[in-house]
Amino acid sequence: MQKICLLTALTGVMLTTSAIVPAFGQDEVILRLIPYHTDAMVENFNPNNPTGPQQRTRDFTYEPLWIENLWHPDQDVPGLAMSYEVAADNLSVTWKLRPDTKWSDGEAFNADDVVFSFDYAKAHPDYPMGIDVYSEETGTGNVVSVEKIDDLTVKFNLHEADSLARYGLGGIYPLPEHIWSSIDDPKNFANTKPVATGPWTEVRNFSRSGYEVCRNELSHYNADNKIDCLSFPQMNGNEQTVAALSAGDVDWLGDGLTDPDVTFLPQSEFNNYWLPAGSDVNLQLNTTKAPFDNLEFRKAMSVAIDRDTLVDISTFGLTTHTRFPIGTGEMFNTWYDEAALEPYAWLMAYDPDKAIEMLDAAGFVDADGDGWRDNLDGSPIAFGISMPSGWTDWVNTGQTVAENLQDVGINASLKTMDEGAWFDGVPQGNFDVYVMWTNGGATPFSQYHPMFNPRLMVPGQIDFQAMHQMPIPEIEEALTAFKSTSDRDAQLADIAVVHKLVAENVPVISLFANPTWYEYSTEHFTGWVTEEDPRYRPQLHDGTRERVLHALSLVPVAAP
Amino acid sequence: MIFLLRRLAFYIGAFFLAVTFNFFIPRLMPGDPSARIIASFQGRLNEAQVDAIRKSYGLTGSLWEQYITYFGSVLRLDFGISTVQFPEPTASLLFYGATWTLVLVGLAIFFAFTIGSLMGIHAAWHRGGFFDSFFTPINVMLNAFTPAIVALLLFYAFSLQLQWFPLGRAHSTSIVPSFSFEFIGNVLYHATLPVLSIFLVSFGGWHLGMRNVMINLLNEDFVILAKAKGLSDRRVRYRYVARNAILPQITALALSIGFLLGGALVTEQVFNYPGLGKFTFTAIGSRDYSFIQGQLLLLTASVLVANLLSDIANVILDPRLRS
């Protein structure tokens, strides 16, 4: 009898434990996502380390002052700050911080942490925290100092009037002073035990093949947070990630796909994707060289390019047309003065006959009889369009553009190179034609400023956006006016000037808008951002502060 | 002894030459590790920050100064910090990658050598028989396949379509690495297809090598004598013929073990296996100087050590070298 009792008791214990253990695992809601491809996870949660950690750590673990909702600027969301005020003279920005906020180790967050973060960024220029610190030595940057007004108020002082500084400052991820003040070399600090204020801060099960970051018990997001942990599996290669999503092992991706209707959608009934138009892709011409220094030649190039083929075939139908030759595409179409831009729309239309006519009229004819057009001084025209060899859609694009130009008598060819060489070719200015993306940002200013800043056109330090090296002083003036006012109408007028000048001068040739990569599975979560409900930018990559709101708004599918 | 000392001097010279090449080869490629990092900031860095980043990666100063620093750190066995997997020390990444490469390529070499050699012995002993005329051409054909095709076919068939095997990685993410049966089983399960893909293209070589040497030996006097003495078939086959035939195989094995740490690039890419080949591939693309240097050094060292060991083995086995 005793034996039987013991046996029953034992069986009972075994049954309950075996029932509890897996159930405990299932009860946790885990969102699995791959914002960054890597060969191995590194135990590094440093929010300002650009080699991977910030892709998984920012927004989810570290919180910015302000969460810009780029698609709905009127619906932006407070982060570590509750409100901001740009001074009337645009020479300072004051932030009111969120009261009763605690770092995940229990210490209080206050203005001292923000002041510390600025001073820290200033002291460690090799550890860029996204603050445009003013340097007296070089005259670069704009943020001069930060003052603590009271425990929950901080004021940033600017060197020159800048109504846009609040976008950059709102994007700072403040660091806890009590941790980082003792770190002398922040770039090399792996920050293995992150102390932050975001919704998920507790690292668990770290291995080189993945880890989880779990709920911050002190986070102010907790009331709305249905997700206990984020899981970051290590993967490298789109075949792996897409297969993992299809198998239900991953929920959220931001990977490039080829032919997604064939290679991706049929793999699982839960697979979904949406590719909203992202930043523009431009042909950058080296305007310090002939024949690119000739406006008529640049215009003829623009009409010689068959953009329908680029969009539909070269880039597999995944890119989007842009209407006007303004270099930025449709991302900022709320800033267009369509009536003023309409007269330039012809530059985006494919018309090889017109190109031939324009080239002939401008004097670009075949002088030496080799079948190709020559420069005005008789020297032959022959150039390569540089592309990183692995970037299939862009390689196809370069090929198509080269063929289009050959059709009108221009000896252009595709020149593929290793990615490292491609990146390296830019700063020295030793190139003819490149293909380049445009920067993102909250306003068109963030795209045009690097494109027309003369400081970034100096050989040796040419920026990716200013490779054309054509300074247009009126554009610089309009951009300065744009950032020194916070009046929307005045800004619209300034940007209209910029648009018109870009369209007139054709410093870059607009091709198409890149897709924004976004794939998700509805197997474990619903409530994803869709084309019908475009409430946030759905990218998973760093630089999309809204991604934390997107994650928090997901609804776990109840276990069957 | 003089022979060994001479060889040793040669190896030390080769090693120093390799250390120098390792430094200059990555730097001959255009681009440096900071270019990509600076590009990833999309123009949000000002000049002071760009300079500070380049300086902190040790990319300032003359090439000669950088070389002296590098040589000094190599002698202290300090391989620097990886810029791709920042701020992980290169040494720890090399160790990690080497572990998985040893599992993957080590298992593949072990099976390919054992099974290939056994098949070769069998085929040679019964040359012209069914086994020989059936398997020898098939193995030769398999040996001519490239690893890329075999790996992709296996991946497509058994991982993507039939889903019998995982889609890559060295082990499941849900298992914490430990010396448990569960973990080791999981590792072996994940290694099955990658190991098979290397095995399939390499065991034919061992088969063929063994078979050819065996056939040559079968006509030697000592074998005929052994048979004439009435020794058992088994004894003649293994103790007399195979034992002699295996010597060149072992030299070849030493070499392939030396090259083992080069990793299996294609297989590791296809199966997302975290081995040295995969890390090296990424490192080259991103100009991760310290990792490329470390990996080249590891490869050089392992090839040299394997050669040295095979030299020593030769001295022991071959009395003629000792005089």
PDB file of N, CA and C in Angstrom, chain B residues 55-109:
ATOM      1  N   LYS B  55      41.508  57.018 -36.413  1.00  0.00           N
ATOM      2  CA  LYS B  55      42.634  56.937 -35.497  1.00  0.00           C
ATOM      3  C   LYS B  55      42.445  55.765 -34.536  1.00  0.00           C
ATOM      4  N   SER B  56      41.222  55.615 -34.036  1.00  0.00           N
ATOM      5  CA  SER B  56      41.019  54.588 -33.015  1.00  0.00           C
ATOM      6  C   SER B  56      41.079  53.179 -33.618  1.00  0.00           C
ATOM      7  N   TYR B  57      40.966  53.054 -34.939  1.00  0.00           N
ATOM      8  CA  TYR B  57      41.151  51.742 -35.566  1.00  0.00           C
ATOM      9  C   TYR B  57      42.605  51.508 -35.947  1.00  0.00           C
ATOM     10  N   GLY B  58      43.484  52.426 -35.571  1.00  0.00           N
ATOM     11  CA  GLY B  58      44.901  52.248 -35.879  1.00  0.00           C
ATOM     12  C   GLY B  58      45.199  52.432 -37.353  1.00  0.00           C
ATOM     13  N   LEU B  59      44.404  53.228 -38.044  1.00  0.00           N
ATOM     14  CA  LEU B  59      44.596  53.374 -39.487  1.00  0.00           C
ATOM     15  C   LEU B  59      45.375  54.638 -39.823  1.00  0.00           C
ATOM     16  N   THR B  60      45.981  55.238 -38.803  1.00  0.00           N
ATOM     17  CA  THR B  60      46.806  56.396 -39.085  1.00  0.00           C
ATOM     18  C   THR B  60      48.257  55.998 -38.861  1.00  0.00           C
ATOM     19  N   GLY B  61      49.168  56.840 -39.277  1.00  0.00           N
ATOM     20  CA  GLY B  61      50.583  56.496 -39.169  1.00  0.00           C
ATOM     21  C   GLY B  61      51.013  55.765 -40.424  1.00  0.00           C
ATOM     22  N   SER B  62      52.325  55.684 -40.658  1.00  0.00           N
ATOM     23  CA  SER B  62      52.810  55.083 -41.898  1.00  0.00           C
ATOM     24  C   SER B  62      52.624  53.564 -41.850  1.00  0.00           C
ATOM     25  N   LEU B  63      52.628  52.958 -43.023  1.00  0.00           N
ATOM     26  CA  LEU B  63      52.433  51.518 -43.133  1.00  0.00           C
ATOM     27  C   LEU B  63      53.529  50.782 -42.360  1.00  0.00           C
ATOM     28  N   TRP B  64      54.741  51.336 -42.414  1.00  0.00           N
ATOM     29  CA  TRP B  64      55.873  50.715 -41.742  1.00  0.00           C
ATOM     30  C   TRP B  64      55.651  50.696 -40.228  1.00  0.00           C
ATOM     31  N   GLU B  65      55.184  51.825 -39.687  1.00  0.00           N
ATOM     32  CA  GLU B  65      54.892  51.884 -38.247  1.00  0.00           C
ATOM     33  C   GLU B  65      53.822  50.859 -37.876  1.00  0.00           C
ATOM     34  N   GLN B  66      52.772  50.802 -38.726  1.00  0.00           N
ATOM     35  CA  GLN B  66      51.698  49.844 -38.460  1.00  0.00           C
ATOM     36  C   GLN B  66      52.237  48.415 -38.492  1.00  0.00           C
ATOM     37  N   TYR B  67      53.185  48.179 -39.418  1.00  0.00           N
ATOM     38  CA  TYR B  67      53.740  46.832 -39.569  1.00  0.00           C
ATOM     39  C   TYR B  67      54.545  46.433 -38.333  1.00  0.00           C
ATOM     40  N   ILE B  68      55.355  47.365 -37.831  1.00  0.00           N
ATOM     41  CA  ILE B  68      56.162  47.089 -36.637  1.00  0.00           C
ATOM     42  C   ILE B  68      55.242  46.766 -35.454  1.00  0.00           C
ATOM     43  N   THR B  69      54.184  47.580 -35.309  1.00  0.00           N
ATOM     44  CA  THR B  69      53.228  47.338 -34.230  1.00  0.00           C
ATOM     45  C   THR B  69      52.614  45.955 -34.373  1.00  0.00           C
ATOM     46  N   TYR B  70      52.240  45.629 -35.611  1.00  0.00           N
ATOM     47  CA  TYR B  70      51.592  44.342 -35.877  1.00  0.00           C
ATOM     48  C   TYR B  70      52.531  43.195 -35.546  1.00  0.00           C
ATOM     49  N   PHE B  71      53.798  43.317 -35.990  1.00  0.00           N
ATOM     50  CA  PHE B  71      54.747  42.239 -35.754  1.00  0.00           C
ATOM     51  C   PHE B  71      54.951  42.016 -34.264  1.00  0.00           C
ATOM     52  N   GLY B  72      55.042  43.135 -33.539  1.00  0.00           N
ATOM     53  CA  GLY B  72      55.198  43.030 -32.094  1.00  0.00           C
ATOM     54  C   GLY B  72      54.031  42.302 -31.464  1.00  0.00           C
ATOM     55  N   SER B  73      52.810  42.631 -31.902  1.00  0.00           N
ATOM     56  CA  SER B  73      51.665  41.996 -31.258  1.00  0.00           C
ATOM     57  C   SER B  73      51.560  40.522 -31.639  1.00  0.00           C
ATOM     58  N   VAL B  74      51.971  40.174 -32.876  1.00  0.00           N
ATOM     59  CA  VAL B  74      51.938  38.762 -33.252  1.00  0.00           C
ATOM     60  C   VAL B  74      52.870  37.955 -32.340  1.00  0.00           C
ATOM     61  N   LEU B  75      54.058  38.525 -32.047  1.00  0.00           N
ATOM     62  CA  LEU B  75      54.994  37.810 -31.186  1.00  0.00           C
ATOM     63  C   LEU B  75      54.430  37.645 -29.773  1.00  0.00           C
ATOM     64  N   ARG B  76      53.584  38.595 -29.371  1.00  0.00           N
ATOM     65  CA  ARG B  76      52.948  38.465 -28.050  1.00  0.00           C
ATOM     66  C   ARG B  76      51.655  37.663 -28.138  1.00  0.00           C
ATOM     67  N   LEU B  77      51.388  37.067 -29.324  1.00  0.00           N
ATOM     68  CA  LEU B  77      50.163  36.313 -29.587  1.00  0.00           C
ATOM     69  C   LEU B  77      48.910  37.171 -29.395  1.00  0.00           C
ATOM     70  N   ASP B  78      49.045  38.453 -29.677  1.00  0.00           N
ATOM     71  CA  ASP B  78      47.897  39.349 -29.600  1.00  0.00           C
ATOM     72  C   ASP B  78      47.426  39.592 -31.035  1.00  0.00           C
ATOM     73  N   PHE B  79      46.245  39.086 -31.358  1.00  0.00           N
ATOM     74  CA  PHE B  79      45.773  39.170 -32.743  1.00  0.00           C
ATOM     75  C   PHE B  79      44.875  40.369 -32.988  1.00  0.00           C
ATOM     76  N   GLY B  80      44.713  41.205 -31.992  1.00  0.00           N
ATOM     77  CA  GLY B  80      43.924  42.410 -32.199  1.00  0.00           C
ATOM     78  C   GLY B  80      42.436  42.177 -32.039  1.00  0.00           C
ATOM     79  N   ILE B  81      41.690  43.191 -32.439  1.00  0.00           N
ATOM     80  CA  ILE B  81      40.239  43.170 -32.245  1.00  0.00           C
ATOM     81  C   ILE B  81      39.563  43.185 -33.599  1.00  0.00           C
ATOM     82  N   SER B  82      38.520  42.365 -33.720  1.00  0.00           N
ATOM     83  CA  SER B  82      37.803  42.282 -34.984  1.00  0.00           C
ATOM     84  C   SER B  82      36.968  43.532 -35.177  1.00  0.00           C
ATOM     85  N   THR B  83      36.976  44.084 -36.386  1.00  0.00           N
ATOM     86  CA  THR B  83      36.136  45.258 -36.606  1.00  0.00           C
ATOM     87  C   THR B  83      34.733  44.868 -37.051  1.00  0.00           C
ATOM     88  N   VAL B  84      34.554  43.655 -37.539  1.00  0.00           N
ATOM     89  CA  VAL B  84      33.210  43.223 -37.926  1.00  0.00           C
ATOM     90  C   VAL B  84      32.418  42.814 -36.697  1.00  0.00           C
ATOM     91  N   GLN B  85      33.033  41.991 -35.866  1.00  0.00           N
ATOM     92  CA  GLN B  85      32.362  41.539 -34.647  1.00  0.00           C
ATOM     93  C   GLN B  85      32.935  42.340 -33.488  1.00  0.00           C
ATOM     94  N   PHE B  86      32.711  43.618 -33.514  1.00  0.00           N
ATOM     95  CA  PHE B  86      33.339  44.521 -32.571  1.00  0.00           C
ATOM     96  C   PHE B  86      32.705  44.408 -31.193  1.00  0.00           C
ATOM     97  N   PRO B  87      33.393  44.507 -30.105  1.00  0.00           N
ATOM     98  CA  PRO B  87      34.840  44.550 -29.935  1.00  0.00           C
ATOM     99  C   PRO B  87      35.381  43.190 -29.518  1.00  0.00           C
ATOM    100  N   GLU B  88      34.999  42.180 -30.197  1.00  0.00           N
ATOM    101  CA  GLU B  88      35.422  40.826 -29.857  1.00  0.00           C
ATOM    102  C   GLU B  88      36.885  40.648 -30.270  1.00  0.00           C
ATOM    103  N   PRO B  89      37.725  40.096 -29.356  1.00  0.00           N
ATOM    104  CA  PRO B  89      39.104  39.837 -29.770  1.00  0.00           C
ATOM    105  C   PRO B  89      39.123  38.809 -30.895  1.00  0.00           C
ATOM    106  N   THR B  90      39.954  39.057 -31.896  1.00  0.00           N
ATOM    107  CA  THR B  90      40.071  38.145 -33.029  1.00  0.00           C
ATOM    108  C   THR B  90      40.385  36.730 -32.569  1.00  0.00           C
ATOM    109  N   ALA B  91      41.245  36.626 -31.531  1.00  0.00           N
ATOM    110  CA  ALA B  91      41.647  35.304 -31.067  1.00  0.00           C
ATOM    111  C   ALA B  91      40.438  34.483 -30.644  1.00  0.00           C
ATOM    112  N   SER B  92      39.497  35.123 -29.953  1.00  0.00           N
ATOM    113  CA  SER B  92      38.353  34.362 -29.469  1.00  0.00           C
ATOM    114  C   SER B  92      37.431  33.959 -30.620  1.00  0.00           C
ATOM    115  N   LEU B  93      37.322  34.831 -31.637  1.00  0.00           N
ATOM    116  CA  LEU B  93      36.522  34.474 -32.811  1.00  0.00           C
ATOM    117  C   LEU B  93      37.188  33.347 -33.594  1.00  0.00           C
ATOM    118  N   LEU B  94      38.517  33.424 -33.699  1.00  0.00           N
ATOM    119  CA  LEU B  94      39.245  32.368 -34.407  1.00  0.00           C
ATOM    120  C   LEU B  94      39.032  31.036 -33.697  1.00  0.00           C
ATOM    121  N   PHE B  95      39.092  31.072 -32.374  1.00  0.00           N
ATOM    122  CA  PHE B  95      38.913  29.851 -31.602  1.00  0.00           C
ATOM    123  C   PHE B  95      37.506  29.293 -31.831  1.00  0.00           C
ATOM    124  N   TYR B  96      36.527  30.188 -31.809  1.00  0.00           N
ATOM    125  CA  TYR B  96      35.140  29.773 -32.017  1.00  0.00           C
ATOM    126  C   TYR B  96      34.953  29.163 -33.405  1.00  0.00           C
ATOM    127  N   GLY B  97      35.424  29.903 -34.433  1.00  0.00           N
ATOM    128  CA  GLY B  97      35.289  29.405 -35.801  1.00  0.00           C
ATOM    129  C   GLY B  97      36.052  28.100 -35.990  1.00  0.00           C
ATOM    130  N   ALA B  98      37.254  28.035 -35.395  1.00  0.00           N
ATOM    131  CA  ALA B  98      38.085  26.841 -35.558  1.00  0.00           C
ATOM    132  C   ALA B  98      37.408  25.627 -34.919  1.00  0.00           C
ATOM    133  N   THR B  99      36.731  25.832 -33.794  1.00  0.00           N
ATOM    134  CA  THR B  99      36.035  24.727 -33.140  1.00  0.00           C
ATOM    135  C   THR B  99      35.013  24.101 -34.081  1.00  0.00           C
ATOM    136  N   TRP B 100      34.196  24.955 -34.685  1.00  0.00           N
ATOM    137  CA  TRP B 100      33.148  24.423 -35.561  1.00  0.00           C
ATOM    138  C   TRP B 100      33.725  23.867 -36.854  1.00  0.00           C
ATOM    139  N   THR B 101      34.786  24.488 -37.344  1.00  0.00           N
ATOM    140  CA  THR B 101      35.428  23.950 -38.539  1.00  0.00           C
ATOM    141  C   THR B 101      36.018  22.580 -38.238  1.00  0.00           C
ATOM    142  N   LEU B 102      36.596  22.428 -37.044  1.00  0.00           N
ATOM    143  CA  LEU B 102      37.155  21.127 -36.654  1.00  0.00           C
ATOM    144  C   LEU B 102      36.053  20.081 -36.623  1.00  0.00           C
ATOM    145  N   VAL B 103      34.904  20.435 -36.073  1.00  0.00           N
ATOM    146  CA  VAL B 103      33.783  19.492 -36.035  1.00  0.00           C
ATOM    147  C   VAL B 103      33.401  19.114 -37.457  1.00  0.00           C
ATOM    148  N   LEU B 104      33.170  20.149 -38.270  1.00  0.00           N
ATOM    149  CA  LEU B 104      32.655  19.938 -39.621  1.00  0.00           C
ATOM    150  C   LEU B 104      33.667  19.227 -40.525  1.00  0.00           C
ATOM    151  N   VAL B 105      34.820  19.866 -40.725  1.00  0.00           N
ATOM    152  CA  VAL B 105      35.796  19.318 -41.667  1.00  0.00           C
ATOM    153  C   VAL B 105      36.465  18.091 -41.052  1.00  0.00           C
ATOM    154  N   GLY B 106      36.676  18.117 -39.721  1.00  0.00           N
ATOM    155  CA  GLY B 106      37.293  16.982 -39.053  1.00  0.00           C
ATOM    156  C   GLY B 106      36.471  15.715 -39.237  1.00  0.00           C
ATOM    157  N   LEU B 107      35.169  15.802 -38.986  1.00  0.00           N
ATOM    158  CA  LEU B 107      34.301  14.639 -39.168  1.00  0.00           C
ATOM    159  C   LEU B 107      34.322  14.186 -40.621  1.00  0.00           C
ATOM    160  N   ALA B 108      34.253  15.180 -41.521  1.00  0.00           N
ATOM    161  CA  ALA B 108      34.209  14.840 -42.947  1.00  0.00           C
ATOM    162  C   ALA B 108      35.495  14.130 -43.367  1.00  0.00           C
ATOM    163  N   ILE B 109      36.657  14.644 -42.919  1.00  0.00           N
ATOM    164  CA  ILE B 109      37.931  14.007 -43.294  1.00  0.00           C
ATOM    165  C   ILE B 109      38.010  12.607 -42.690  1.00  0.00           C
TER     166      ILE B 109
END
